[in-house]
CSV table of C-alpha atoms and ligand atoms in Angstrom, one decimal:
chain,number,residue,atom,x,y,z
A,15,MET,CA,0.0,0.0,0.1
A,16,ALA,CA,2.8,2.4,1.0
A,17,SER,CA,4.6,1.7,-2.5
A,18,ARG,CA,1.2,2.1,-4.4
A,19,GLU,CA,1.1,-1.4,-5.7
A,20,LEU,CA,-2.2,-1.9,-4.2
A,21,SER,CA,-4.7,0.6,-2.8
A,22,CYS,CA,-6.2,0.2,0.6
A,23,ARG,CA,-9.5,-0.7,-0.8
A,24,GLU,CA,-8.1,-3.5,-2.7
A,25,VAL,CA,-6.4,-5.0,0.3
A,26,THR,CA,-9.6,-4.7,2.4
A,27,GLN,CA,-11.7,-6.2,-0.5
A,28,ALA,CA,-9.3,-9.1,-0.7
A,29,PHE,CA,-9.8,-10.0,2.9
A,30,LEU,CA,-13.6,-9.5,2.7
A,31,ASP,CA,-13.6,-11.8,-0.3
A,32,ARG,CA,-11.6,-14.4,1.7
A,33,ILE,CA,-14.0,-14.3,4.4
A,34,ALA,CA,-17.1,-14.4,2.2
A,35,SER,CA,-15.7,-17.6,0.4
A,36,ASP,CA,-14.3,-19.5,3.4
A,37,ASP,CA,-15.5,-18.3,6.7
A,38,GLU,CA,-18.7,-20.4,6.2
A,39,LYS,CA,-16.4,-23.4,6.9
A,40,VAL,CA,-14.4,-21.8,9.9
A,41,GLY,CA,-17.2,-19.7,11.6
A,42,CYS,CA,-14.8,-16.9,12.8
A,43,PHE,CA,-17.1,-13.8,12.2
A,44,LEU,CA,-20.4,-12.9,13.9
A,45,THR,CA,-20.7,-9.5,12.1
A,46,ILE,CA,-19.1,-8.1,8.9
A,47,ASP,CA,-19.6,-4.8,7.9
A,48,ALA,CA,-18.2,-4.7,4.4
A,49,GLU,CA,-19.5,-1.1,3.5
A,50,ARG,CA,-17.9,0.4,6.7
A,51,ALA,CA,-14.8,-1.6,6.1
A,52,LEU,CA,-14.3,-0.2,2.7
A,53,ALA,CA,-15.1,3.3,3.9
A,54,ASP,CA,-12.3,2.9,6.6
A,55,ALA,CA,-10.1,1.7,3.8
A,56,ASP,CA,-10.9,5.0,1.7
A,57,HIS,CA,-10.0,7.0,4.7
A,58,ALA,CA,-6.7,5.3,5.1
A,59,GLN,CA,-5.9,5.8,1.5
A,60,ALA,CA,-6.6,9.6,2.0
A,61,MET,CA,-4.1,9.6,4.9
A,62,LEU,CA,-1.5,7.8,2.7
A,63,ASP,CA,-2.0,10.1,0.0
A,64,ARG,CA,-1.6,13.1,2.3
A,65,GLY,CA,1.7,11.7,3.5
A,66,GLU,CA,0.1,11.1,7.0
A,67,ALA,CA,0.4,7.3,7.0
A,68,LYS,CA,1.4,5.5,10.4
A,69,PRO,CA,2.9,2.0,10.4
A,70,LEU,CA,-0.6,0.2,10.4
A,71,THR,CA,-2.5,2.5,8.3
A,72,GLY,CA,-4.8,0.7,5.9
A,73,VAL,CA,-4.3,-2.7,7.7
A,74,PRO,CA,-7.3,-4.7,8.3
A,75,VAL,CA,-8.1,-5.9,11.9
A,76,ALA,CA,-10.7,-8.3,13.2
A,77,ILE,CA,-12.3,-7.4,16.7
A,78,LYS,CA,-13.4,-9.7,19.4
A,79,ASP,CA,-17.3,-9.2,19.9
A,80,ASN,CA,-16.9,-8.0,23.5
A,81,ILE,CA,-15.2,-4.7,22.5
A,82,SER,CA,-17.4,-1.8,21.8
A,83,THR,CA,-17.7,-0.4,18.1
A,84,GLU,CA,-19.9,2.4,17.7
A,85,GLY,CA,-22.9,1.5,15.7
A,86,ILE,CA,-21.6,-2.1,14.9
A,87,GLU,CA,-23.5,-4.8,16.7
A,88,THR,CA,-21.5,-5.9,19.9
A,89,THR,CA,-23.0,-9.0,21.4
A,90,CYS,CA,-20.5,-10.9,23.5
A,91,ALA,CA,-21.7,-13.8,22.0
A,92,SER,CA,-24.7,-13.6,24.3
A,93,LYS,CA,-28.4,-13.5,23.4
A,94,ILE,CA,-28.9,-10.9,26.3
A,95,LEU,CA,-27.1,-8.4,23.9
A,96,LYS,CA,-28.5,-9.4,20.7
A,97,GLY,CA,-28.9,-6.3,18.5
A,98,TYR,CA,-27.0,-4.1,20.8
A,99,LEU,CA,-25.4,-1.2,19.0
A,100,PRO,CA,-22.7,0.6,21.2
A,101,PRO,CA,-23.1,4.5,21.2
A,102,TYR,CA,-19.3,4.8,21.5
A,103,ASP,CA,-16.0,3.2,20.4
A,104,ALA,CA,-13.9,1.5,22.9
A,105,THR,CA,-10.5,3.4,23.4
A,106,VAL,CA,-8.6,0.7,21.5
A,107,ILE,CA,-11.0,1.0,18.6
A,108,ARG,CA,-10.7,4.8,18.5
A,109,LYS,CA,-7.0,4.6,18.5
A,110,MET,CA,-6.9,2.2,15.7
A,111,ARG,CA,-9.2,4.5,13.7
A,112,ASP,CA,-6.7,7.3,14.5
A,113,HIS,CA,-4.1,5.1,12.9
A,114,GLY,CA,-6.1,4.5,9.8
A,115,MET,CA,-6.7,0.9,10.4
A,116,VAL,CA,-9.6,-0.9,8.9
A,117,ILE,CA,-12.4,-2.6,11.1
A,118,LEU,CA,-13.3,-5.9,9.1
A,119,GLY,CA,-15.8,-7.2,11.5
A,120,LYS,CA,-16.6,-8.9,14.9
A,121,THR,CA,-15.3,-12.3,15.8
A,122,ASN,CA,-17.0,-15.2,17.9
A,123,LEU,CA,-16.1,-15.9,21.6
A,124,ASP,CA,-17.4,-18.0,24.5
A,125,GLU,CA,-20.2,-15.9,26.0
A,126,PHE,CA,-18.8,-12.9,27.7
A,127,ALA,CA,-15.4,-14.4,27.2
A,128,MET,CA,-16.2,-17.3,29.8
A,129,GLY,CA,-14.7,-20.3,28.4
A,130,THR,CA,-11.6,-21.9,26.9
A,131,SER,CA,-13.1,-23.5,23.5
A,132,THR,CA,-15.4,-20.9,22.1
A,133,GLU,CA,-18.1,-23.4,22.4
A,134,ASN,CA,-20.0,-21.4,24.9
A,135,SER,CA,-21.0,-18.9,22.2
A,136,ALA,CA,-24.8,-18.6,21.9
A,137,PHE,CA,-24.6,-18.3,18.1
A,138,GLN,CA,-22.3,-20.5,16.2
A,139,VAL,CA,-19.3,-22.9,16.4
A,140,THR,CA,-15.8,-21.7,15.5
A,141,ARG,CA,-13.4,-24.2,14.1
A,142,ASN,CA,-9.5,-24.5,14.0
A,143,PRO,CA,-8.1,-23.9,10.5
A,144,TRP,CA,-5.4,-26.6,11.3
A,145,ASP,CA,-8.1,-29.1,11.7
A,146,LEU,CA,-11.9,-28.1,11.3
A,147,LYS,CA,-13.0,-30.9,13.6
A,148,ARG,CA,-11.1,-29.2,16.5
A,149,SER,CA,-11.8,-26.2,18.7
A,150,PRO,CA,-9.6,-23.0,18.0
A,151,GLY,CA,-9.5,-22.5,21.9
A,152,GLY,CA,-11.0,-19.7,23.5
A,153,SER,CA,-12.4,-17.4,24.5
A,154,SER,CA,-10.8,-15.4,21.6
A,155,GLY,CA,-11.3,-18.3,19.4
A,156,GLY,CA,-12.8,-16.3,16.5
A,157,SER,CA,-10.0,-13.9,16.5
A,158,ALA,CA,-7.3,-16.4,16.7
A,159,SER,CA,-8.8,-18.7,14.1
A,160,ALA,CA,-9.3,-15.6,11.7
A,161,VAL,CA,-5.7,-14.7,11.9
A,162,ALA,CA,-4.7,-18.3,11.5
A,163,ALA,CA,-6.9,-18.8,8.4
A,164,GLY,CA,-5.7,-15.7,6.8
A,165,PHE,CA,-9.1,-13.8,7.2
A,166,ALA,CA,-7.3,-10.9,8.8
A,167,PRO,CA,-3.7,-10.1,9.2
A,168,LEU,CA,-4.4,-8.9,12.8
A,169,ALA,CA,-7.1,-9.2,15.6
A,170,LEU,CA,-7.9,-8.0,18.9
A,171,GLY,CA,-8.8,-10.5,21.8
A,172,SER,CA,-9.2,-10.0,25.6
A,173,ASP,CA,-7.4,-12.1,28.2
A,174,THR,CA,-8.8,-12.6,31.7
A,175,GLY,CA,-7.3,-16.0,32.4
A,176,GLY,CA,-5.5,-16.8,29.1
A,177,SER,CA,-8.1,-15.8,26.3
A,178,ILE,CA,-5.6,-14.4,24.0
A,179,ARG,CA,-2.7,-16.8,24.7
A,180,GLN,CA,-4.6,-20.2,24.8
A,181,PRO,CA,-6.4,-19.7,21.4
A,182,ALA,CA,-3.1,-18.4,19.8
A,183,SER,CA,-1.3,-21.5,21.0
A,184,LEU,CA,-4.1,-23.8,19.6
A,185,CYS,CA,-4.0,-21.9,16.3
A,186,GLY,CA,-0.4,-21.7,16.1
A,187,ILE,CA,0.0,-17.7,16.0
A,188,VAL,CA,1.3,-15.2,18.4
A,189,GLY,CA,-1.0,-13.8,21.2
A,190,PHE,CA,0.2,-11.1,23.7
A,191,LYS,CA,-1.3,-10.0,26.8
A,192,PRO,CA,0.1,-6.6,28.0
A,193,THR,CA,0.9,-5.7,31.6
A,194,TYR,CA,-2.5,-5.0,33.5
A,195,GLY,CA,-3.2,-1.2,33.0
A,196,ARG,CA,-1.2,-0.4,29.9
A,197,CYS,CA,-4.1,-1.0,27.6
A,198,SER,CA,-7.4,0.8,28.3
A,199,ARG,CA,-10.4,-1.2,29.2
A,200,TYR,CA,-12.7,1.5,28.4
A,201,GLY,CA,-15.2,-0.1,26.1
A,202,LEU,CA,-14.3,-3.6,26.8
A,203,VAL,CA,-17.3,-5.3,28.2
A,204,ALA,CA,-16.1,-6.2,31.5
A,205,PHE,CA,-15.8,-9.9,32.8
A,206,GLY,CA,-13.3,-9.8,35.7
A,207,SER,CA,-12.3,-6.1,35.9
A,208,SER,CA,-9.1,-6.8,38.0
A,209,LEU,CA,-7.9,-9.3,35.4
A,210,ASP,CA,-9.2,-8.3,32.0
A,211,GLN,CA,-6.8,-7.0,29.4
A,212,ILE,CA,-7.1,-6.3,25.7
A,213,GLY,CA,-4.3,-7.4,23.4
A,214,PRO,CA,-3.2,-8.4,19.9
A,215,LEU,CA,-3.5,-11.8,18.0
A,216,ALA,CA,-0.9,-11.8,15.0
A,217,ARG,CA,1.2,-13.9,12.7
A,218,THR,CA,4.6,-12.5,14.2
A,219,VAL,CA,5.9,-10.8,17.3
A,220,GLU,CA,6.7,-7.8,15.1
A,221,ASP,CA,3.1,-7.5,14.0
A,222,ALA,CA,1.9,-8.0,17.6
A,223,ALA,CA,4.2,-5.3,18.9
A,224,LEU,CA,3.1,-2.9,16.2
A,225,LEU,CA,-0.5,-3.3,17.2
A,226,SER,CA,0.4,-3.1,20.8
A,227,GLU,CA,2.0,0.5,20.4
A,228,ALA,CA,-1.1,1.5,18.5
A,229,ILE,CA,-3.7,0.4,21.1
A,230,THR,CA,-1.8,1.0,24.4
A,231,GLY,CA,-1.2,4.1,26.6
A,232,TRP,CA,-2.8,6.1,29.5
A,233,ASP,CA,-6.5,6.5,29.1
A,234,PRO,CA,-8.3,8.9,31.5
A,235,MET,CA,-11.5,6.9,30.8
A,236,ASP,CA,-10.1,3.9,32.6
A,237,SER,CA,-9.4,4.3,36.4
A,238,THR,CA,-7.0,1.3,36.2
A,239,SER,CA,-5.1,2.7,33.3
A,240,LEU,CA,-1.3,3.2,34.0
A,241,ASP,CA,0.0,6.8,33.5
A,242,MET,CA,2.7,5.6,31.0
A,243,PRO,CA,3.3,6.1,27.4
A,244,GLU,CA,2.4,3.4,24.7
A,245,VAL,CA,4.3,0.1,24.5
A,246,GLU,CA,7.2,1.3,22.4
A,247,PHE,CA,8.1,-0.5,19.3
A,248,LYS,CA,11.1,1.1,18.1
A,249,ASP,CA,13.7,-1.2,20.0
A,250,LEU,CA,11.9,-4.3,19.2
A,251,LYS,CA,14.7,-5.8,17.0
A,252,LYS,CA,17.6,-4.5,19.3
A,253,GLY,CA,17.4,-7.3,21.8
A,254,SER,CA,19.8,-10.1,22.3
A,255,LEU,CA,19.4,-13.3,24.3
A,256,LYS,CA,23.1,-13.6,25.4
A,257,GLY,CA,23.6,-13.6,29.0
A,258,LEU,CA,19.8,-13.5,30.0
A,259,ARG,CA,18.5,-15.9,32.7
A,260,ALA,CA,15.1,-17.6,32.4
A,261,ALA,CA,13.3,-19.5,35.0
A,262,PHE,CA,11.2,-22.6,34.3
A,263,PRO,CA,8.7,-23.4,37.0
A,264,LYS,CA,8.4,-27.1,37.6
A,265,GLU,CA,4.7,-26.6,38.5
A,266,MET,CA,3.9,-25.7,34.7
A,267,PHE,CA,5.5,-28.9,33.6
A,268,GLY,CA,3.6,-31.4,35.5
A,269,GLU,CA,2.1,-34.7,34.4
A,270,ALA,CA,-0.9,-32.9,32.8
A,271,VAL,CA,1.3,-31.7,30.0
A,272,ASP,CA,0.8,-33.9,27.0
A,273,PRO,CA,4.0,-35.7,26.0
A,274,GLY,CA,3.8,-34.2,22.4
A,275,VAL,CA,3.6,-30.5,23.8
A,276,ARG,CA,6.4,-31.5,26.4
A,277,ALA,CA,8.8,-32.5,23.6
A,278,GLU,CA,8.4,-29.4,21.6
A,279,ILE,CA,8.8,-27.2,24.7
A,280,GLU,CA,11.9,-29.1,25.6
A,281,LYS,CA,13.3,-28.5,22.1
A,282,SER,CA,12.5,-24.8,22.2
A,283,ILE,CA,14.4,-24.7,25.6
A,284,THR,CA,17.4,-26.2,24.2
A,285,ALA,CA,17.4,-23.8,21.4
A,286,ILE,CA,17.0,-20.8,23.8
A,287,GLU,CA,19.9,-22.2,25.8
A,288,SER,CA,22.1,-22.5,22.7
A,289,ALA,CA,21.4,-18.9,22.0
A,290,GLY,CA,23.1,-18.0,25.3
A,291,VAL,CA,20.2,-18.0,27.9
A,292,GLU,CA,20.8,-19.7,31.2
A,293,VAL,CA,17.5,-21.6,31.8
A,294,THR,CA,17.0,-22.8,35.4
A,295,GLN,CA,14.2,-24.9,36.7
A,296,VAL,CA,12.5,-23.1,39.7
A,297,SER,CA,9.6,-23.9,42.1
A,298,ILE,CA,6.7,-21.3,42.5
A,299,PRO,CA,4.3,-23.5,44.6
A,300,SER,CA,1.3,-21.2,44.5
A,301,ILE,CA,0.9,-21.8,40.8
A,302,ALA,CA,-0.9,-24.9,41.8
A,303,PHE,CA,-3.6,-23.0,43.4
A,304,GLY,CA,-4.0,-20.7,40.4
A,305,VAL,CA,-7.0,-22.3,38.9
A,306,THR,CA,-9.1,-22.7,42.0
A,307,THR,CA,-8.4,-19.2,43.1
A,308,TYR,CA,-9.0,-17.9,39.6
A,309,TYR,CA,-12.4,-19.6,39.5
A,310,ILE,CA,-13.5,-17.8,42.8
A,311,ILE,CA,-12.2,-14.4,41.8
A,312,ALA,CA,-13.1,-14.2,38.3
A,313,PRO,CA,-16.9,-15.4,38.8
A,314,ALA,CA,-17.1,-13.1,42.0
A,315,GLU,CA,-16.2,-10.0,39.7
A,316,ALA,CA,-18.4,-11.3,37.0
A,317,SER,CA,-21.5,-11.7,39.3
A,318,SER,CA,-21.0,-7.9,39.9
A,319,THR,CA,-20.1,-6.7,36.4
A,320,LEU,CA,-23.0,-8.6,34.8
A,321,ALA,CA,-25.5,-7.3,37.2
A,322,ARG,CA,-26.2,-4.4,34.6
A,323,PHE,CA,-27.7,-6.8,32.0
A,324,ASP,CA,-31.3,-6.3,33.3
A,325,GLY,CA,-33.0,-5.8,29.9
A,326,ILE,CA,-33.7,-2.1,30.6
A,327,ARG,CA,-30.5,-0.6,29.4
A,328,PHE,CA,-29.1,-3.0,26.9
A,329,GLY,CA,-30.3,-5.5,24.5
A,330,PRO,CA,-33.6,-7.4,24.1
A,331,ARG,CA,-36.3,-7.3,27.1
A,332,ALA,CA,-38.5,-10.2,28.0
A,333,GLU,CA,-42.1,-9.7,29.3
A,334,GLY,CA,-42.6,-10.6,33.0
A,335,LYS,CA,-44.6,-9.7,36.0
A,336,GLY,CA,-43.5,-6.3,37.3
A,337,HIS,CA,-40.0,-5.0,37.4
A,338,ILE,CA,-38.4,-8.0,39.1
A,339,GLY,CA,-40.2,-10.6,37.1
A,340,GLN,CA,-39.1,-8.7,33.9
A,341,VAL,CA,-35.4,-8.6,34.9
A,342,GLU,CA,-35.6,-12.3,36.0
A,343,LYS,CA,-37.0,-13.6,32.8
A,344,THR,CA,-34.6,-11.3,30.7
A,345,ARG,CA,-31.7,-12.8,32.6
A,346,ALA,CA,-33.1,-16.2,32.6
A,347,GLU,CA,-33.5,-16.3,28.9
A,348,GLY,CA,-30.7,-14.2,27.9
A,349,PHE,CA,-27.7,-15.7,29.6
A,350,GLY,CA,-26.4,-19.1,28.7
A,351,HIS,CA,-25.6,-21.9,31.0
A,352,GLU,CA,-22.0,-21.2,31.9
A,353,VAL,CA,-22.6,-17.5,32.4
A,354,LYS,CA,-25.3,-18.4,35.0
A,355,ALA,CA,-23.2,-20.8,36.6
A,356,ARG,CA,-20.6,-18.3,37.2
A,357,ILE,CA,-23.0,-15.6,38.5
A,358,MET,CA,-24.2,-18.1,41.0
A,359,ILE,CA,-20.7,-19.2,42.1
A,360,GLY,CA,-19.5,-15.5,42.2
A,361,THR,CA,-22.6,-14.4,44.2
A,362,TYR,CA,-22.2,-17.5,46.7
A,363,ALA,CA,-18.6,-16.7,47.2
A,364,LEU,CA,-19.3,-13.1,48.1
A,365,SER,CA,-22.3,-13.7,50.2
A,366,ALA,CA,-22.0,-12.9,54.0
A,367,GLY,CA,-21.5,-16.2,55.3
A,368,TYR,CA,-18.8,-17.2,52.8
A,369,TYR,CA,-16.9,-14.3,51.8
A,370,ASP,CA,-14.0,-14.9,54.4
A,371,ALA,CA,-13.8,-18.6,53.4
A,372,PHE,CA,-13.8,-18.2,49.6
A,373,TYR,CA,-13.3,-14.6,48.4
A,374,LEU,CA,-11.0,-13.4,51.0
A,375,ARG,CA,-8.9,-16.6,51.1
A,376,ALA,CA,-8.6,-16.3,47.2
A,377,GLN,CA,-7.3,-12.9,47.5
A,378,GLN,CA,-4.8,-14.1,49.9
A,379,VAL,CA,-3.5,-16.7,47.7
A,380,ARG,CA,-3.4,-14.0,44.9
A,381,ALA,CA,-1.2,-11.9,47.0
A,382,LEU,CA,0.9,-14.9,47.8
A,383,MET,CA,1.3,-15.6,44.1
A,384,THR,CA,2.4,-12.1,43.3
A,385,HIS,CA,4.9,-12.3,46.1
A,386,GLU,CA,6.4,-15.5,44.7
A,387,PHE,CA,6.7,-14.3,41.2
A,388,GLN,CA,8.2,-11.1,42.3
A,389,LYS,CA,10.8,-13.0,44.0
A,390,VAL,CA,11.7,-15.2,41.0
A,391,PHE,CA,12.0,-11.9,38.9
A,392,GLN,CA,14.8,-10.7,41.3
A,393,ASP,CA,16.9,-13.5,39.8
A,394,PHE,CA,15.6,-14.0,36.3
A,395,ASP,CA,14.7,-11.8,33.3
A,396,PHE,CA,12.0,-14.2,32.1
A,397,ILE,CA,9.9,-17.2,32.7
A,398,ILE,CA,9.1,-19.9,30.2
A,399,SER,CA,6.4,-22.6,30.1
A,400,PRO,CA,4.0,-24.2,27.8
A,401,THR,CA,0.9,-22.0,27.1
A,402,SER,CA,-1.7,-24.9,27.1
A,403,PRO,CA,-1.0,-28.3,28.5
A,404,ILE,CA,-2.6,-30.0,25.4
A,405,THR,CA,-3.0,-29.1,21.7
A,406,ALA,CA,-6.4,-28.4,19.9
A,407,PHE,CA,-9.0,-30.8,21.1
A,408,GLU,CA,-12.1,-32.0,19.2
A,409,LEU,CA,-15.1,-30.0,19.3
A,410,GLY,CA,-17.4,-31.3,22.0
A,411,ALA,CA,-14.7,-33.6,23.6
A,412,LEU,CA,-14.5,-31.5,26.7
A,413,ALA,CA,-17.8,-29.8,26.5
A,414,ASN,CA,-19.3,-32.0,29.4
A,415,ASP,CA,-16.3,-31.8,31.5
A,416,PRO,CA,-16.0,-28.2,32.8
A,417,MET,CA,-13.3,-29.2,35.3
A,418,ALA,CA,-11.1,-30.4,32.5
A,419,LEU,CA,-11.6,-27.4,30.5
A,420,LYS,CA,-10.9,-25.1,33.4
A,421,MET,CA,-7.6,-27.0,34.1
A,422,LEU,CA,-6.5,-25.9,30.6
A,423,ASP,CA,-5.9,-22.3,32.0
A,424,TYR,CA,-3.4,-23.5,34.5
A,425,CYS,CA,-0.3,-22.0,32.9
A,426,THR,CA,-2.0,-18.8,31.7
A,427,ILE,CA,-3.8,-17.8,34.9
A,428,PRO,CA,-0.9,-16.5,36.7
A,429,ALA,CA,-0.1,-13.6,34.4
A,430,ASN,CA,-3.6,-12.3,35.0
A,431,MET,CA,-3.5,-12.6,38.9
A,432,ASN,CA,-0.1,-10.6,39.0
A,433,GLY,CA,-0.7,-8.3,36.1
A,434,MET,CA,2.4,-9.7,34.2
A,435,PRO,CA,2.8,-9.2,30.5
A,436,ALA,CA,2.7,-12.6,28.7
A,437,ILE,CA,3.0,-13.8,25.2
A,438,SER,CA,2.5,-17.2,23.4
A,439,LEU,CA,4.5,-18.2,20.2
A,440,ASN,CA,4.2,-21.2,18.1
A,441,CYS,CA,7.2,-23.5,19.0
A,442,GLY,CA,6.4,-26.6,16.9
A,443,PHE,CA,3.7,-29.3,16.1
A,444,ALA,CA,2.6,-32.4,17.9
A,445,ASP,CA,0.8,-34.7,15.6
A,446,GLY,CA,0.3,-32.0,13.2
A,447,LEU,CA,-1.2,-29.4,15.6
A,448,PRO,CA,0.4,-26.3,16.8
A,449,VAL,CA,2.3,-26.1,20.3
A,450,GLY,CA,2.5,-22.8,22.1
A,451,LEU,CA,5.5,-21.6,24.1
A,452,GLN,CA,4.6,-19.0,26.6
A,453,LEU,CA,7.1,-16.2,27.9
A,454,LEU,CA,6.3,-14.2,31.0
A,455,ALA,CA,8.1,-11.1,32.3
A,456,ALA,CA,7.6,-8.8,35.4
A,457,PRO,CA,4.9,-6.2,35.3
A,458,LEU,CA,5.8,-3.3,33.2
A,459,GLN,CA,8.6,-5.1,31.2
A,460,ASP,CA,6.4,-5.3,28.0
A,461,GLU,CA,9.0,-3.9,25.8
A,462,LYS,CA,11.7,-6.3,27.2
A,463,LEU,CA,9.3,-9.3,26.7
A,464,LEU,CA,8.5,-8.6,23.1
A,465,GLN,CA,12.3,-8.0,22.3
A,466,PHE,CA,13.0,-11.5,23.9
A,467,ALA,CA,10.0,-13.1,22.2
A,468,HIS,CA,11.2,-11.5,18.8
A,469,CYS,CA,14.6,-13.2,19.4
A,470,VAL,CA,13.0,-16.5,20.3
A,471,GLU,CA,10.8,-16.5,17.3
A,472,GLN,CA,14.0,-16.5,15.1
A,473,LEU,CA,15.0,-19.7,16.6
A,474,LEU,CA,11.7,-21.6,16.2
A,475,PRO,CA,11.6,-22.9,12.6
A,476,ASP,CA,7.7,-23.4,12.8
A,477,ALA,CA,7.0,-20.0,14.5
A,478,THR,CA,5.2,-18.6,11.2
A,479,ARG,CA,4.1,-21.7,9.5
A,480,ARG,CA,0.4,-21.4,8.3
A,481,PRO,CA,-2.4,-23.9,7.7
A,482,PRO,CA,-3.7,-24.7,4.2
A,483,ALA,CA,-6.6,-22.6,3.2
A,484,PRO,CA,-9.7,-24.1,4.5
B,508,LIG,N1,-10.8,-19.9,30.4
B,508,LIG,C1,-10.9,-18.8,31.3
B,508,LIG,C2,-12.5,-18.7,31.8
B,508,LIG,O1,-13.1,-19.4,31.3
B,508,LIG,C3,-10.4,-17.5,30.8
B,508,LIG,C4,-11.3,-16.8,30.0
B,508,LIG,C5,-10.6,-15.4,29.5
B,508,LIG,O2,-9.6,-15.1,29.6
B,508,LIG,N2,-11.5,-14.6,29.0
B,508,LIG,O3,-12.6,-17.9,32.5
């Protein structure tokens, strides 16, 4: 586009054509607004022609459907928001528009981002482009699958307990969760507000870093936003691995890790070591309590943040007896099973008789975890682990086993508990399915982590392999 070989409109049209011909088989998108996308492309062209282009001007992007887009339906894959048209853009969307990026459409997710397979969507199934019988992971499954399938060069996801990194891992692409507070949550439909963070899904670390720079930075509209500049891109390629120290927590390499995954992670660690990194096994005992703690804190917060969906202010309204009857019926019909289960668990954990035993105890474990990780970062630059203990599973295979699904978050949850930046890279294949390597750094070390990930990516021969067209 910059060299004028292609116009912005041609590029956007090419992606829209791919989606139109192939997404029926994959199911990534809930909403496509082709007219608006082409108008965005014309706007980008005008920026280019005026010499005002930024690095991502004219680049199309797919948006997880829990991020508010003015005038474009935003459903969180829930019946309770069917037809909802946000009156404003999320800060990340406004920033991408300022960069002249093109909004292609909205992608499928687990309802309100609660899930690990994208099977909790009220509307459709999303498939993994590496094997259409399998799940793309979740909850940002639509966004991850869209990037892997070549429907969009970039996408946005949200990550509360792993929802950017886990689908990136299962789809063989890059997924990055910035430090909590570096990316504004204004306009992201809240799930667990102390854990949620928006971030990029991309084909390469470089692409992920470019999009991170475009969407991050202080935002007065988000009270948890950090008063810091954007995640800076310019030194991405100036990093070196020589002399760095990385920790490898043994708790993230337990027997639940599939042998195929284990083999690929071990190979990557060997490659990282030969590039001059000293990799040491450590113990971080609180990791073992991450899943149980998260599944108290996240539902507790969700029971509060989802209280706003009463059928009065947003989305469709059911008929019921009186005000209470109407709210009850709207919520009973509008929310799916998993969302209801979490609201109930969260309400229970916060109730007077149980608050200390559940919620308070979980917050104490969270504090302990933060403390243990801080200690590790005194001696190490980075932490390495698998992103997911298993590769992409068949659709339906874990649908009736909520505990097994939740255990898949084991390695990703700590980063949300502590606010650490975290990234997943494709490090290889087990039985033809992608394996994700997770890299973690101390809070606020986003630029360093991206530098490190960029170096590691160069060591991984499969990092940018793509599936055949669906
Ligand atoms: N799988 C986790 C859950 O179900 C994380 C989801 C997320 O990060 N949004 O809550």
